[in-house]
PDB file of C-alpha atoms and ligand atoms in Angstrom:
ATOM      1  CA  MET E   1       0.171   0.024  -0.162  1.00 53.00           C
ATOM      2  CA  SER E   2       1.426   3.367  -0.967  1.00 56.00           C
ATOM      3  CA  GLU E   3       1.714   5.335   2.209  1.00 80.00           C
ATOM      4  CA  THR E   4       0.772   8.645   0.480  1.00 93.00           C
ATOM      5  CA  LEU E   5      -2.012   9.338  -1.973  1.00 97.00           C
ATOM      6  CA  ASP E   6      -0.970   9.354  -5.627  1.00 97.00           C
ATOM      7  CA  LEU E   7      -2.312  12.633  -6.644  1.00 98.00           C
ATOM      8  CA  ASP E   8      -1.247  11.964 -10.457  1.00 98.00           C
ATOM      9  CA  ARG E   9      -2.985   8.718 -10.232  1.00 98.00           C
ATOM     10  CA  LEU E  10      -6.091  10.500  -8.917  1.00 98.00           C
ATOM     11  CA  GLN E  11      -6.041  13.153 -11.711  1.00 98.00           C
ATOM     12  CA  THR E  12      -5.573  10.119 -14.394  1.00 98.00           C
ATOM     13  CA  LEU E  13      -8.518   8.349 -13.126  1.00 98.00           C
ATOM     14  CA  LEU E  14     -10.839  11.546 -12.875  1.00 98.00           C
ATOM     15  CA  GLU E  15     -13.508  12.121 -15.563  1.00 98.00           C
ATOM     16  CA  THR E  16     -14.633  15.133 -14.228  1.00 98.00           C
ATOM     17  CA  ASN E  17     -14.630  18.729 -15.475  1.00 98.00           C
ATOM     18  CA  PHE E  18     -14.269  20.539 -12.151  1.00 98.00           C
ATOM     19  CA  VAL E  19     -14.779  18.003  -9.225  1.00 98.00           C
ATOM     20  CA  GLY E  20     -11.449  17.056  -7.727  1.00 98.00           C
ATOM     21  CA  ARG E  21      -9.529  19.076 -10.243  1.00 98.00           C
ATOM     22  CA  SER E  22      -8.222  21.395  -7.467  1.00 98.00           C
ATOM     23  CA  VAL E  23      -6.696  19.630  -4.722  1.00 98.00           C
ATOM     24  CA  THR E  24      -5.351  20.483  -1.203  1.00 98.00           C
ATOM     25  CA  TYR E  25      -3.379  17.671   0.145  1.00 98.00           C
ATOM     26  CA  ARG E  26      -2.188  17.383   3.688  1.00 98.00           C
ATOM     27  CA  THR E  27      -0.402  14.878   5.644  1.00 97.00           C
ATOM     28  CA  SER E  28      -2.212  15.811   8.973  1.00 98.00           C
ATOM     29  CA  VAL E  29      -5.117  18.457   9.734  1.00 98.00           C
ATOM     30  CA  GLU E  30      -7.319  18.851  12.816  1.00 98.00           C
ATOM     31  CA  THR E  31     -10.327  18.397  10.144  1.00 98.00           C
ATOM     32  CA  THR E  32     -10.620  18.888   6.604  1.00 98.00           C
ATOM     33  CA  MET E  33     -13.768  20.823   7.209  1.00 98.00           C
ATOM     34  CA  ALA E  34     -11.984  23.785   8.577  1.00 98.00           C
ATOM     35  CA  VAL E  35      -9.439  23.859   5.972  1.00 98.00           C
ATOM     36  CA  ALA E  36     -12.012  23.649   3.152  1.00 98.00           C
ATOM     37  CA  ALA E  37     -14.087  26.297   4.958  1.00 98.00           C
ATOM     38  CA  GLU E  38     -10.904  28.453   4.735  1.00 98.00           C
ATOM     39  CA  GLU E  39     -10.329  27.770   1.193  1.00 98.00           C
ATOM     40  CA  ALA E  40     -13.921  28.385   0.217  1.00 98.00           C
ATOM     41  CA  ALA E  41     -13.817  31.626   1.912  1.00 96.00           C
ATOM     42  CA  ALA E  42     -10.900  32.430   0.176  1.00 97.00           C
ATOM     43  CA  GLY E  43     -12.462  31.793  -3.255  1.00 96.00           C
ATOM     44  CA  ALA E  44     -11.545  28.195  -3.886  1.00 98.00           C
ATOM     45  CA  PRO E  45     -13.132  26.970  -7.167  1.00 98.00           C
ATOM     46  CA  GLU E  46     -16.215  24.934  -7.161  1.00 98.00           C
ATOM     47  CA  GLY E  47     -15.241  21.335  -6.953  1.00 98.00           C
ATOM     48  CA  ALA E  48     -12.017  21.910  -5.103  1.00 98.00           C
ATOM     49  CA  ILE E  49     -11.288  19.035  -2.379  1.00 98.00           C
ATOM     50  CA  VAL E  50      -9.067  19.106   0.609  1.00 98.00           C
ATOM     51  CA  ILE E  51      -7.735  15.407   1.607  1.00 98.00           C
ATOM     52  CA  ALA E  52      -5.702  14.548   4.393  1.00 98.00           C
ATOM     53  CA  GLU E  53      -3.991  11.103   5.538  1.00 97.00           C
ATOM     54  CA  GLU E  54      -4.984  11.776   9.086  1.00 97.00           C
ATOM     55  CA  GLN E  55      -7.274  14.162  10.836  1.00 98.00           C
ATOM     56  CA  THR E  56      -6.495  14.877  14.636  1.00 98.00           C
ATOM     57  CA  ALA E  57      -9.972  16.248  15.404  1.00 98.00           C
ATOM     58  CA  GLY E  58     -12.284  14.724  12.911  1.00 98.00           C
ATOM     59  CA  ARG E  59     -15.865  15.538  12.994  1.00 98.00           C
ATOM     60  CA  GLY E  60     -18.958  13.233  12.572  1.00 97.00           C
ATOM     61  CA  ARG E  61     -22.591  14.143  12.484  1.00 93.00           C
ATOM     62  CA  MET E  62     -24.501  15.305  15.595  1.00 88.00           C
ATOM     63  CA  GLY E  63     -21.515  16.573  17.124  1.00 90.00           C
ATOM     64  CA  ARG E  64     -19.701  13.347  17.205  1.00 94.00           C
ATOM     65  CA  SER E  65     -16.021  12.702  16.309  1.00 97.00           C
ATOM     66  CA  TRP E  66     -14.586  10.729  13.363  1.00 97.00           C
ATOM     67  CA  THR E  67     -11.780   8.443  14.091  1.00 97.00           C
ATOM     68  CA  SER E  68      -9.223   9.312  11.430  1.00 97.00           C
ATOM     69  CA  PRO E  69      -5.882   7.685  11.774  1.00 97.00           C
ATOM     70  CA  THR E  70      -3.234   7.224   9.105  1.00 96.00           C
ATOM     71  CA  GLY E  71      -3.638   3.790   7.497  1.00 87.00           C
ATOM     72  CA  GLY E  72      -4.900   4.057   4.198  1.00 94.00           C
ATOM     73  CA  ASN E  73      -8.367   5.572   4.697  1.00 97.00           C
ATOM     74  CA  LEU E  74      -9.868   8.487   2.853  1.00 98.00           C
ATOM     75  CA  TYR E  75     -10.796  11.767   4.553  1.00 98.00           C
ATOM     76  CA  PHE E  76     -11.756  14.712   2.131  1.00 98.00           C
ATOM     77  CA  THR E  77     -14.153  17.591   1.973  1.00 98.00           C
ATOM     78  CA  LEU E  78     -15.605  18.992  -1.443  1.00 98.00           C
ATOM     79  CA  VAL E  79     -16.424  22.567  -1.989  1.00 98.00           C
ATOM     80  CA  LEU E  80     -19.514  23.091  -3.988  1.00 98.00           C
ATOM     81  CA  ARG E  81     -21.915  26.047  -4.356  1.00 98.00           C
ATOM     82  CA  PRO E  82     -25.177  24.780  -4.988  1.00 97.00           C
ATOM     83  CA  THR E  83     -28.697  27.060  -4.899  1.00 96.00           C
ATOM     84  CA  LEU E  84     -30.786  26.853  -1.687  1.00 95.00           C
ATOM     85  CA  GLU E  85     -33.066  24.394  -3.328  1.00 94.00           C
ATOM     86  CA  GLN E  86     -30.196  22.012  -4.337  1.00 96.00           C
ATOM     87  CA  LEU E  87     -28.800  22.038  -1.003  1.00 95.00           C
ATOM     88  CA  ARG E  88     -30.774  19.249   0.612  1.00 92.00           C
ATOM     89  CA  TYR E  89     -30.041  16.844  -2.246  1.00 95.00           C
ATOM     90  CA  LEU E  90     -26.172  16.946  -1.415  1.00 96.00           C
ATOM     91  CA  ALA E  91     -26.855  14.446   1.363  1.00 94.00           C
ATOM     92  CA  VAL E  92     -28.333  12.074  -1.154  1.00 96.00           C
ATOM     93  CA  ILE E  93     -25.902  12.503  -3.733  1.00 97.00           C
ATOM     94  CA  ALA E  94     -22.830  11.902  -1.503  1.00 98.00           C
ATOM     95  CA  PRO E  95     -23.582   8.491  -0.097  1.00 98.00           C
ATOM     96  CA  LEU E  96     -25.091   7.240  -3.401  1.00 98.00           C
ATOM     97  CA  ALA E  97     -21.937   8.346  -5.223  1.00 98.00           C
ATOM     98  CA  VAL E  98     -19.633   6.461  -2.606  1.00 98.00           C
ATOM     99  CA  SER E  99     -22.088   3.451  -2.824  1.00 98.00           C
ATOM    100  CA  LEU E 100     -21.557   3.392  -6.677  1.00 98.00           C
ATOM    101  CA  ALA E 101     -17.839   3.724  -6.102  1.00 98.00           C
ATOM    102  CA  ILE E 102     -17.670   0.834  -3.821  1.00 98.00           C
ATOM    103  CA  GLU E 103     -19.714  -1.421  -5.972  1.00 98.00           C
ATOM    104  CA  GLU E 104     -17.508  -0.559  -9.130  1.00 98.00           C
ATOM    105  CA  THR E 105     -14.040  -1.073  -7.178  1.00 97.00           C
ATOM    106  CA  THR E 106     -14.924  -3.994  -5.351  1.00 97.00           C
ATOM    107  CA  SER E 107     -17.599  -6.926  -5.437  1.00 91.00           C
ATOM    108  CA  LEU E 108     -19.286  -5.622  -2.398  1.00 97.00           C
ATOM    109  CA  SER E 109     -23.035  -4.344  -2.387  1.00 98.00           C
ATOM    110  CA  PRO E 110     -23.167  -1.477   0.213  1.00 98.00           C
ATOM    111  CA  ARG E 111     -26.384  -0.332   1.539  1.00 97.00           C
ATOM    112  CA  ILE E 112     -27.435   3.065   2.852  1.00 97.00           C
ATOM    113  CA  LYS E 113     -28.672   3.809   6.552  1.00 95.00           C
ATOM    114  CA  TRP E 114     -30.752   6.956   6.091  1.00 93.00           C
ATOM    115  CA  PRO E 115     -29.805   9.571   5.917  1.00 91.00           C
ATOM    116  CA  ASN E 116     -26.297   9.017   4.404  1.00 92.00           C
ATOM    117  CA  ASP E 117     -24.261   6.499   6.403  1.00 96.00           C
ATOM    118  CA  VAL E 118     -22.905   3.778   3.882  1.00 98.00           C
ATOM    119  CA  LEU E 119     -23.106   0.151   5.361  1.00 97.00           C
ATOM    120  CA  ILE E 120     -21.443  -3.066   4.356  1.00 98.00           C
ATOM    121  CA  GLY E 121     -23.933  -5.557   6.244  1.00 96.00           C
ATOM    122  CA  ASP E 122     -24.760  -3.864   9.305  1.00 94.00           C
ATOM    123  CA  ARG E 123     -21.477  -2.038   9.782  1.00 97.00           C
ATOM    124  CA  LYS E 124     -20.439   1.510   8.759  1.00 97.00           C
ATOM    125  CA  VAL E 125     -17.921   2.009   6.120  1.00 98.00           C
ATOM    126  CA  CYS E 126     -18.574   5.466   5.284  1.00 98.00           C
ATOM    127  CA  GLY E 127     -19.896   8.623   6.723  1.00 98.00           C
ATOM    128  CA  VAL E 128     -20.932  12.054   5.293  1.00 98.00           C
ATOM    129  CA  LEU E 129     -21.142  15.498   6.822  1.00 97.00           C
ATOM    130  CA  VAL E 130     -22.447  18.429   5.043  1.00 96.00           C
ATOM    131  CA  ASP E 131     -21.800  22.064   6.555  1.00 96.00           C
ATOM    132  CA  THR E 132     -23.535  24.899   4.823  1.00 95.00           C
ATOM    133  CA  ASN E 133     -22.336  28.370   4.999  1.00 95.00           C
ATOM    134  CA  LEU E 134     -25.395  30.829   4.164  1.00 94.00           C
ATOM    135  CA  THR E 135     -25.736  34.434   4.218  1.00 93.00           C
ATOM    136  CA  GLY E 136     -29.413  35.114   4.574  1.00 92.00           C
ATOM    137  CA  ASP E 137     -31.034  32.857   1.978  1.00 89.00           C
ATOM    138  CA  GLU E 138     -27.929  32.931  -0.032  1.00 93.00           C
ATOM    139  CA  VAL E 139     -25.690  29.784  -0.068  1.00 95.00           C
ATOM    140  CA  GLN E 140     -22.014  30.674  -0.027  1.00 96.00           C
ATOM    141  CA  ASN E 141     -20.867  27.344  -0.241  1.00 97.00           C
ATOM    142  CA  ALA E 142     -21.734  23.797   1.044  1.00 97.00           C
ATOM    143  CA  LEU E 143     -18.872  21.734   2.381  1.00 98.00           C
ATOM    144  CA  ILE E 144     -19.500  17.905   1.808  1.00 98.00           C
ATOM    145  CA  GLY E 145     -17.116  15.891   4.022  1.00 98.00           C
ATOM    146  CA  ILE E 146     -16.759  12.142   3.515  1.00 98.00           C
ATOM    147  CA  GLY E 147     -14.608   9.637   5.544  1.00 98.00           C
ATOM    148  CA  ILE E 148     -14.370   6.017   4.006  1.00 98.00           C
ATOM    149  CA  ASN E 149     -12.775   3.274   5.691  1.00 98.00           C
ATOM    150  CA  VAL E 150     -10.649   1.734   2.818  1.00 98.00           C
ATOM    151  CA  ASN E 151      -7.702  -0.131   4.118  1.00 97.00           C
ATOM    152  CA  LEU E 152      -7.720   0.579   8.030  1.00 96.00           C
ATOM    153  CA  ASN E 153      -7.897  -2.362  10.291  1.00 95.00           C
ATOM    154  CA  VAL E 154     -10.966  -1.066  12.680  1.00 95.00           C
ATOM    155  CA  MET E 155     -10.190  -3.745  15.145  1.00 95.00           C
ATOM    156  CA  LEU E 156      -7.214  -1.590  16.349  1.00 95.00           C
ATOM    157  CA  TYR E 157      -9.610   1.292  17.376  1.00 95.00           C
ATOM    158  CA  ALA E 158     -11.924   0.267  20.361  1.00 95.00           C
ATOM    159  CA  GLU E 159     -14.270   3.106  19.823  1.00 95.00           C
ATOM    160  CA  ILE E 160     -15.495   1.798  16.179  1.00 96.00           C
ATOM    161  CA  ARG E 161     -14.569  -1.724  16.360  1.00 95.00           C
ATOM    162  CA  GLU E 162     -18.161  -2.960  17.220  1.00 96.00           C
ATOM    163  CA  ILE E 163     -19.927  -0.828  14.511  1.00 96.00           C
ATOM    164  CA  ALA E 164     -17.415  -0.175  11.626  1.00 97.00           C
ATOM    165  CA  THR E 165     -15.805  -2.003   9.025  1.00 98.00           C
ATOM    166  CA  SER E 166     -13.439  -1.242   6.168  1.00 97.00           C
ATOM    167  CA  LEU E 167     -13.504  -2.237   2.375  1.00 98.00           C
ATOM    168  CA  ARG E 168     -10.198  -4.274   2.940  1.00 97.00           C
ATOM    169  CA  THR E 169     -11.733  -6.174   5.714  1.00 97.00           C
ATOM    170  CA  GLU E 170     -14.918  -6.944   3.740  1.00 97.00           C
ATOM    171  CA  PHE E 171     -13.438  -7.505   0.404  1.00 96.00           C
ATOM    172  CA  GLY E 172     -10.401  -9.408   1.650  1.00 96.00           C
ATOM    173  CA  GLU E 173      -7.644  -7.633  -0.068  1.00 95.00           C
ATOM    174  CA  GLU E 174      -6.305  -4.030  -0.121  1.00 96.00           C
ATOM    175  CA  VAL E 175      -8.320  -1.513  -1.973  1.00 97.00           C
ATOM    176  CA  GLU E 176      -6.922   1.243  -4.243  1.00 97.00           C
ATOM    177  CA  ARG E 177      -7.514   4.630  -2.492  1.00 98.00           C
ATOM    178  CA  GLU E 178      -7.119   6.460  -5.575  1.00 98.00           C
ATOM    179  CA  LYS E 179      -9.657   4.457  -7.714  1.00 98.00           C
ATOM    180  CA  VAL E 180     -12.037   4.689  -4.739  1.00 98.00           C
ATOM    181  CA  LEU E 181     -11.785   8.384  -4.652  1.00 98.00           C
ATOM    182  CA  ALA E 182     -11.791   9.225  -8.400  1.00 98.00           C
ATOM    183  CA  THR E 183     -14.656   7.004  -8.839  1.00 98.00           C
ATOM    184  CA  ALA E 184     -16.653   8.545  -6.114  1.00 98.00           C
ATOM    185  CA  LEU E 185     -15.846  12.143  -7.290  1.00 98.00           C
ATOM    186  CA  ASN E 186     -16.812  11.002 -11.001  1.00 98.00           C
ATOM    187  CA  HIS E 187     -20.278  10.044  -9.480  1.00 98.00           C
ATOM    188  CA  ILE E 188     -20.496  13.198  -7.387  1.00 98.00           C
ATOM    189  CA  GLU E 189     -19.991  15.516 -10.496  1.00 98.00           C
ATOM    190  CA  GLU E 190     -22.430  13.428 -12.624  1.00 98.00           C
ATOM    191  CA  LEU E 191     -25.219  13.407 -10.194  1.00 98.00           C
ATOM    192  CA  TYR E 192     -24.688  17.052  -9.282  1.00 98.00           C
ATOM    193  CA  LYS E 193     -24.655  18.023 -13.017  1.00 98.00           C
ATOM    194  CA  ARG E 194     -28.143  16.045 -13.112  1.00 98.00           C
ATOM    195  CA  LEU E 195     -29.365  17.979 -10.003  1.00 97.00           C
ATOM    196  CA  ARG E 196     -28.284  21.540 -11.645  1.00 97.00           C
ATOM    197  CA  ALA E 197     -30.300  20.193 -14.945  1.00 97.00           C
ATOM    198  CA  GLY E 198     -33.489  19.582 -12.641  1.00 96.00           C
ATOM    199  CA  GLU E 199     -33.372  15.863 -13.109  1.00 96.00           C
ATOM    200  CA  ALA E 200     -34.010  13.313 -10.424  1.00 94.00           C
ATOM    201  CA  VAL E 201     -30.908  12.183  -8.420  1.00 95.00           C
ATOM    202  CA  SER E 202     -32.402  10.056  -5.637  1.00 94.00           C
ATOM    203  CA  VAL E 203     -33.466   6.968  -7.540  1.00 94.00           C
ATOM    204  CA  GLY E 204     -30.236   4.853  -6.857  1.00 96.00           C
ATOM    205  CA  TRP E 205     -30.273   6.344  -3.005  1.00 96.00           C
ATOM    206  CA  LYS E 206     -33.627   5.103  -2.424  1.00 95.00           C
ATOM    207  CA  GLN E 207     -33.072   1.684  -4.101  1.00 96.00           C
ATOM    208  CA  ARG E 208     -30.162   1.101  -1.758  1.00 97.00           C
ATOM    209  CA  LEU E 209     -31.889   2.510   1.384  1.00 96.00           C
ATOM    210  CA  ASP E 210     -31.664  -0.092   4.129  1.00 94.00           C
ATOM    211  CA  THR E 211     -33.831   1.697   6.713  1.00 92.00           C
ATOM    212  CA  LEU E 212     -37.284   1.296   4.632  1.00 94.00           C
ATOM    213  CA  GLY E 213     -39.757  -1.021   6.258  1.00 93.00           C
ATOM    214  CA  LYS E 214     -37.835  -1.055   9.573  1.00 93.00           C
ATOM    215  CA  HIS E 215     -39.168  -0.051  12.994  1.00 94.00           C
ATOM    216  CA  VAL E 216     -36.957   2.890  13.743  1.00 93.00           C
ATOM    217  CA  LYS E 217     -36.689   5.788  16.149  1.00 92.00           C
ATOM    218  CA  VAL E 218     -35.096   8.779  14.670  1.00 92.00           C
ATOM    219  CA  THR E 219     -33.392  11.257  16.998  1.00 90.00           C
ATOM    220  CA  ILE E 220     -33.581  14.805  15.701  1.00 87.00           C
ATOM    221  CA  ALA E 221     -30.843  17.392  16.558  1.00 76.00           C
ATOM    222  CA  GLY E 222     -32.009  19.034  19.869  1.00 77.00           C
ATOM    223  CA  GLY E 223     -33.161  15.738  21.317  1.00 79.00           C
ATOM    224  CA  GLU E 224     -36.725  15.424  19.963  1.00 87.00           C
ATOM    225  CA  SER E 225     -37.403  11.895  18.515  1.00 90.00           C
ATOM    226  CA  GLN E 226     -40.063  10.230  16.157  1.00 91.00           C
ATOM    227  CA  GLU E 227     -40.769   6.568  16.359  1.00 94.00           C
ATOM    228  CA  GLY E 228     -42.572   4.276  13.967  1.00 95.00           C
ATOM    229  CA  VAL E 229     -42.039   2.456  10.635  1.00 95.00           C
ATOM    230  CA  ALA E 230     -40.009   4.077   7.980  1.00 95.00           C
ATOM    231  CA  VAL E 231     -42.519   3.684   5.267  1.00 95.00           C
ATOM    232  CA  ASP E 232     -40.994   5.796   2.491  1.00 93.00           C
ATOM    233  CA  ALA E 233     -38.449   8.402   1.511  1.00 94.00           C
ATOM    234  CA  ASP E 234     -38.943  11.743  -0.448  1.00 93.00           C
ATOM    235  CA  SER E 235     -36.771  12.260  -3.340  1.00 90.00           C
ATOM    236  CA  ASP E 236     -35.094  15.136  -1.414  1.00 89.00           C
ATOM    237  CA  GLY E 237     -33.992  12.647   1.182  1.00 90.00           C
ATOM    238  CA  ALA E 238     -36.571  13.036   3.848  1.00 93.00           C
ATOM    239  CA  LEU E 239     -37.926  10.001   5.883  1.00 94.00           C
ATOM    240  CA  ILE E 240     -41.597   9.302   6.163  1.00 95.00           C
ATOM    241  CA  ILE E 241     -42.529   7.538   9.336  1.00 95.00           C
ATOM    242  CA  ARG E 242     -45.804   5.954  10.235  1.00 96.00           C
ATOM    243  CA  ARG E 243     -46.338   6.223  13.905  1.00 94.00           C
ATOM    244  CA  ASP E 244     -48.188   3.560  15.833  1.00 92.00           C
ATOM    245  CA  ASP E 245     -51.348   5.631  15.829  1.00 94.00           C
ATOM    246  CA  GLY E 246     -51.247   5.598  12.142  1.00 94.00           C
ATOM    247  CA  SER E 247     -50.308   9.180  11.559  1.00 95.00           C
ATOM    248  CA  HIS E 248     -47.414   9.924   9.190  1.00 95.00           C
ATOM    249  CA  VAL E 249     -44.486  12.261   9.974  1.00 93.00           C
ATOM    250  CA  ARG E 250     -41.808  13.643   7.564  1.00 93.00           C
ATOM    251  CA  VAL E 251     -38.256  13.815   9.031  1.00 93.00           C
ATOM    252  CA  GLU E 252     -35.423  15.666   7.161  1.00 89.00           C
ATOM    253  CA  ALA E 253     -32.650  15.000   9.512  1.00 85.00           C
ATOM    254  CA  GLY E 254     -31.577  12.861  12.358  1.00 84.00           C
ATOM    255  CA  GLU E 255     -30.080   9.715  13.446  1.00 86.00           C
ATOM    256  CA  VAL E 256     -31.659   6.285  13.082  1.00 90.00           C
ATOM    257  CA  THR E 257     -31.834   3.625  15.915  1.00 86.00           C
ATOM    258  CA  LEU E 258     -33.267   0.472  14.768  1.00 80.00           C
ATOM    259  CA  ARG E 259     -36.209  -0.614  17.275  1.00 77.00           C
ATOM    260  CA  ASP E 260     -36.645  -4.195  16.115  1.00 65.00           C
ATOM    261  CA  GLY E 261     -33.285  -5.585  16.673  1.00 48.00           C
TER     262      GLY E 261
HETATM  263  C1  BTN Y 301     -20.700  10.898  10.247  1.00 87.12           C
HETATM  264  O1  BTN Y 301     -20.912   9.657   9.764  1.00 87.12           O
HETATM  265  O2  BTN Y 301     -20.800  11.089  11.491  1.00 87.12           O
HETATM  266  C2  BTN Y 301     -19.900  11.910   9.480  1.00 87.12           C
HETATM  267  C3  BTN Y 301     -18.563  11.642   9.447  1.00 87.12           C
HETATM  268  C4  BTN Y 301     -17.804  12.580   8.309  1.00 87.12           C
HETATM  269  C5  BTN Y 301     -16.310  12.390   8.356  1.00 87.12           C
HETATM  270  C6  BTN Y 301     -15.525  13.103   7.244  1.00 87.12           C
HETATM  271  S1  BTN Y 301     -13.925  12.578   7.135  1.00 87.12           S
HETATM  272  C7  BTN Y 301     -13.654  14.030   6.293  1.00 87.12           C
HETATM  273  C8  BTN Y 301     -14.447  15.192   6.825  1.00 87.12           C
HETATM  274  N1  BTN Y 301     -13.787  15.913   8.043  1.00 87.12           N
HETATM  275  C9  BTN Y 301     -14.222  15.456   8.982  1.00 87.12           C
HETATM  276  O3  BTN Y 301     -13.777  16.121   9.973  1.00 87.12           O
HETATM  277  N2  BTN Y 301     -15.444  15.092   8.977  1.00 87.12           N
HETATM  278  C10 BTN Y 301     -15.810  14.391   7.413  1.00 87.12           C
END
């Protein structure tokens, strides 16, 4: 395994016009989200990415941390400048693009846990975090942070060993990071272009959604929760839950816990 990411190889594998064409590569950062925020504010072009081999303060959703040691994983943040209407679809596009990349670079069949965790079996292999920088109703930029456990031995990390896995563990051999990254970025650009053209982007996401049909509790930021059966998902990524009293509720963001084992 190459210790450092081969940026020339990455560019060779990219089929994009703008996504991944401007790259900031660091050996170690606190979080790629902060570096990308600085670069976006300083005028980085749309599609710019910040990649690090290690994050010392990797951020997860809902205020959690993201275990980010060196060891052949991918930690990167992509700068986009969508409209307000397009914003909510980014959390659909990103896990779908990563799922497609995993399917095309391994023989694995990932599933998506609502809203945007990518799973192999019931273990998490990728997480997505979207930070939005708004001025009033105007989107300055959206930062899509993606962490993929590619070649990490998750068993070495007590905090994730029960819930996470890596592509290498599941596939049984080392996986080329440049290929996974380039394929994911190729799909992100293709889906983002479709989004900008007003076309549907959620079909593949919904097909892979593992949460549908399950009895779930969705904890929403702030502590509120909704419980019931996840009966459907809207094209913009919202989950539709049928409560025990038969009423339906639409949940736009939150964290799913399975209630039926
Ligand atoms: C989650 O599932 O909780 C989201 C995890 C997102 C992790 C990525 S790694 C690259 C980027 N930088 C961070 O600090 N977090 C995201």
